[in-house]
Amino acid sequence: MKIDFANLQYQHELYRDEIEDALLKVARNCNFIMGNEIVELEENLKDFTGSSHAISCSSGTDALLLAMMALDIKPDDEIITTPFTFIATAETIAFLGAKPIFVDIDETTYNIDPTKIEKKITSKTKAIIPVSLYGQPADMDEIMNIAKKHNLKVIIDGAQSFGSTYKGKTDSFLGDISCTSFFPAKPLGCYGDGGAVFTNDDELAIKIKSLRVHGQTKRYYHKYIGMGGRLDTIQAGVLNVKLKYYAKDLALRQEVADKYNESLKNHQNIVLPFVKEDRTSAFAQYSIRVKNREALQEKLKQDGLPTAVHYPMPLHLQECFAYLGYKKGDFPLCEKVSQEIMSLPMNPYLNDDEIAYISSKLN
Ligand SMILES: *Cc1c(COP(=O)(O)O)cnc(C)c1O
């Protein structure tokens, strides 16, 4: 049996006519930049998330940059985040000259441990960036309470969690600003790079929209130092089609995760994903923990089973962050999990036979 990790090919086949029509429509209208599809997408994203403002942009990375620029993050500001995430979370902080301050993770959810945040707050701290890792929101009430007490802003890195919920609200509705990515392999992916920024603050929304087009307020008049951060119309066309089916995709991802949980629960030496009761995961990844990861990955590869590691090297140990002065042992839980974590194939279309096959090969 040969199993596809994200199965984007199958998804294209499923919605092929509609998606190809949308692509052609943009080509024929030649409205490549900020066309009507963008306006439609932003309305659709607002409806889906409940956020007051949805601002599409060029990538998840640029969404984080736009969020921090909107909050006036400056060189020497400190921003608290997790070391167990994709590089973009902390890279964007450093790119603006600010300093990523890492806090260890919760060993069950792999998200930032809010009980360890307060002792890292200094007079330079400006914001907290929790990441909704693998699709599961972090402990948002605890994080928002700390932020309120110390007058900090909260930006959610929801690049993996579009459509997930926390106490009934979407991940995009929470925080001062919430960011997501439409990179093809994310739960809601477009056909290239894309992202979005969400906020319920009217003034921040106006500023983010301006920052997205070089800080302009009207054509060729620039109030801020901004960036070229627009989403292509063609990507909005694809997303408008895929968003119609996204609630179903999320339900299917949850079903696949439930089936994995059921079929792997009696396997010795495997730690299953844990999602807290008051929230849902978008299951961008289904990640388990095993002791003999590299050998197991090699064996599974022989069996036609692709696996991935998100992420093998914690950010505090990355070469690019050597100047921050962290060392091995600073975040023991993150370091331990990064040695053991392994993602199994995850997409809405995995069937019972495939899950049974994967389970048998993991035994
Ligand atoms: C994918 C990802 C990003 C970056 O998104 P891009 O659209 O690829 O720029 C940022 N943060 C996390 C946690 C991600 O998984």
PDB file of C-alpha atoms and ligand atoms in Angstrom, residues 59-61 64 85-86 88-89 131 157 159-160 181 183 186 193-194 311, ligand 1:
ATOM      1  CA  SER A  59       1.776  34.347   3.649  1.00  0.00           C
ATOM      2  CA  GLY A  60       1.554  33.221   7.244  1.00  0.00           C
ATOM      3  CA  THR A  61       5.003  34.677   7.807  1.00  0.00           C
ATOM      4  CA  LEU A  64       2.965  37.681  11.679  1.00  0.00           C
ATOM      5  CA  THR A  85       7.263  25.791  16.543  1.00  0.00           C
ATOM      6  CA  PHE A  86       8.139  26.515  12.936  1.00  0.00           C
ATOM      7  CA  ALA A  88       8.653  31.800  11.208  1.00  0.00           C
ATOM      8  CA  THR A  89       7.155  32.458  14.657  1.00  0.00           C
ATOM      9  CA  VAL A 131       1.254  29.078  18.661  1.00  0.00           C
ATOM     10  CA  ASP A 157       0.232  32.174  15.448  1.00  0.00           C
ATOM     11  CA  ALA A 159      -0.816  29.055  10.914  1.00  0.00           C
ATOM     12  CA  GLN A 160      -1.744  25.425  11.647  1.00  0.00           C
ATOM     13  CA  SER A 181      -1.393  30.611   6.744  1.00  0.00           C
ATOM     14  CA  PHE A 183       0.364  27.438   2.525  1.00  0.00           C
ATOM     15  CA  LYS A 186      -1.936  23.705   5.947  1.00  0.00           C
ATOM     16  CA  ASP A 193       1.684  31.218  -0.633  1.00  0.00           C
ATOM     17  CA  GLY A 194      -1.070  32.967   1.274  1.00  0.00           C
ATOM     18  CA  TYR A 311      10.122  19.812  14.623  1.00  0.00           C
TER      19      TYR A 311
HETATM   20  C1  LIG B   1       3.501  27.404   8.307  1.00  0.00           C
HETATM   21  C2  LIG B   1       3.746  28.180   9.533  1.00  0.00           C
HETATM   22  C3  LIG B   1       4.075  29.551   9.497  1.00  0.00           C
HETATM   23  C4  LIG B   1       4.398  30.285   8.225  1.00  0.00           C
HETATM   24  O1  LIG B   1       3.408  30.255   7.265  1.00  0.00           O
HETATM   25  P1  LIG B   1       3.817  30.522   5.721  1.00  0.00           P
HETATM   26  O2  LIG B   1       2.501  30.732   5.069  1.00  0.00           O
HETATM   27  O3  LIG B   1       4.529  29.305   5.249  1.00  0.00           O
HETATM   28  O4  LIG B   1       4.676  31.723   5.673  1.00  0.00           O
HETATM   29  C5  LIG B   1       4.201  30.228  10.687  1.00  0.00           C
HETATM   30  N1  LIG B   1       4.018  29.612  11.861  1.00  0.00           N
HETATM   31  C6  LIG B   1       3.721  28.298  11.944  1.00  0.00           C
HETATM   32  C7  LIG B   1       3.500  27.693  13.291  1.00  0.00           C
HETATM   33  C8  LIG B   1       3.585  27.525  10.784  1.00  0.00           C
HETATM   34  O5  LIG B   1       3.293  26.228  10.878  1.00  0.00           O
END
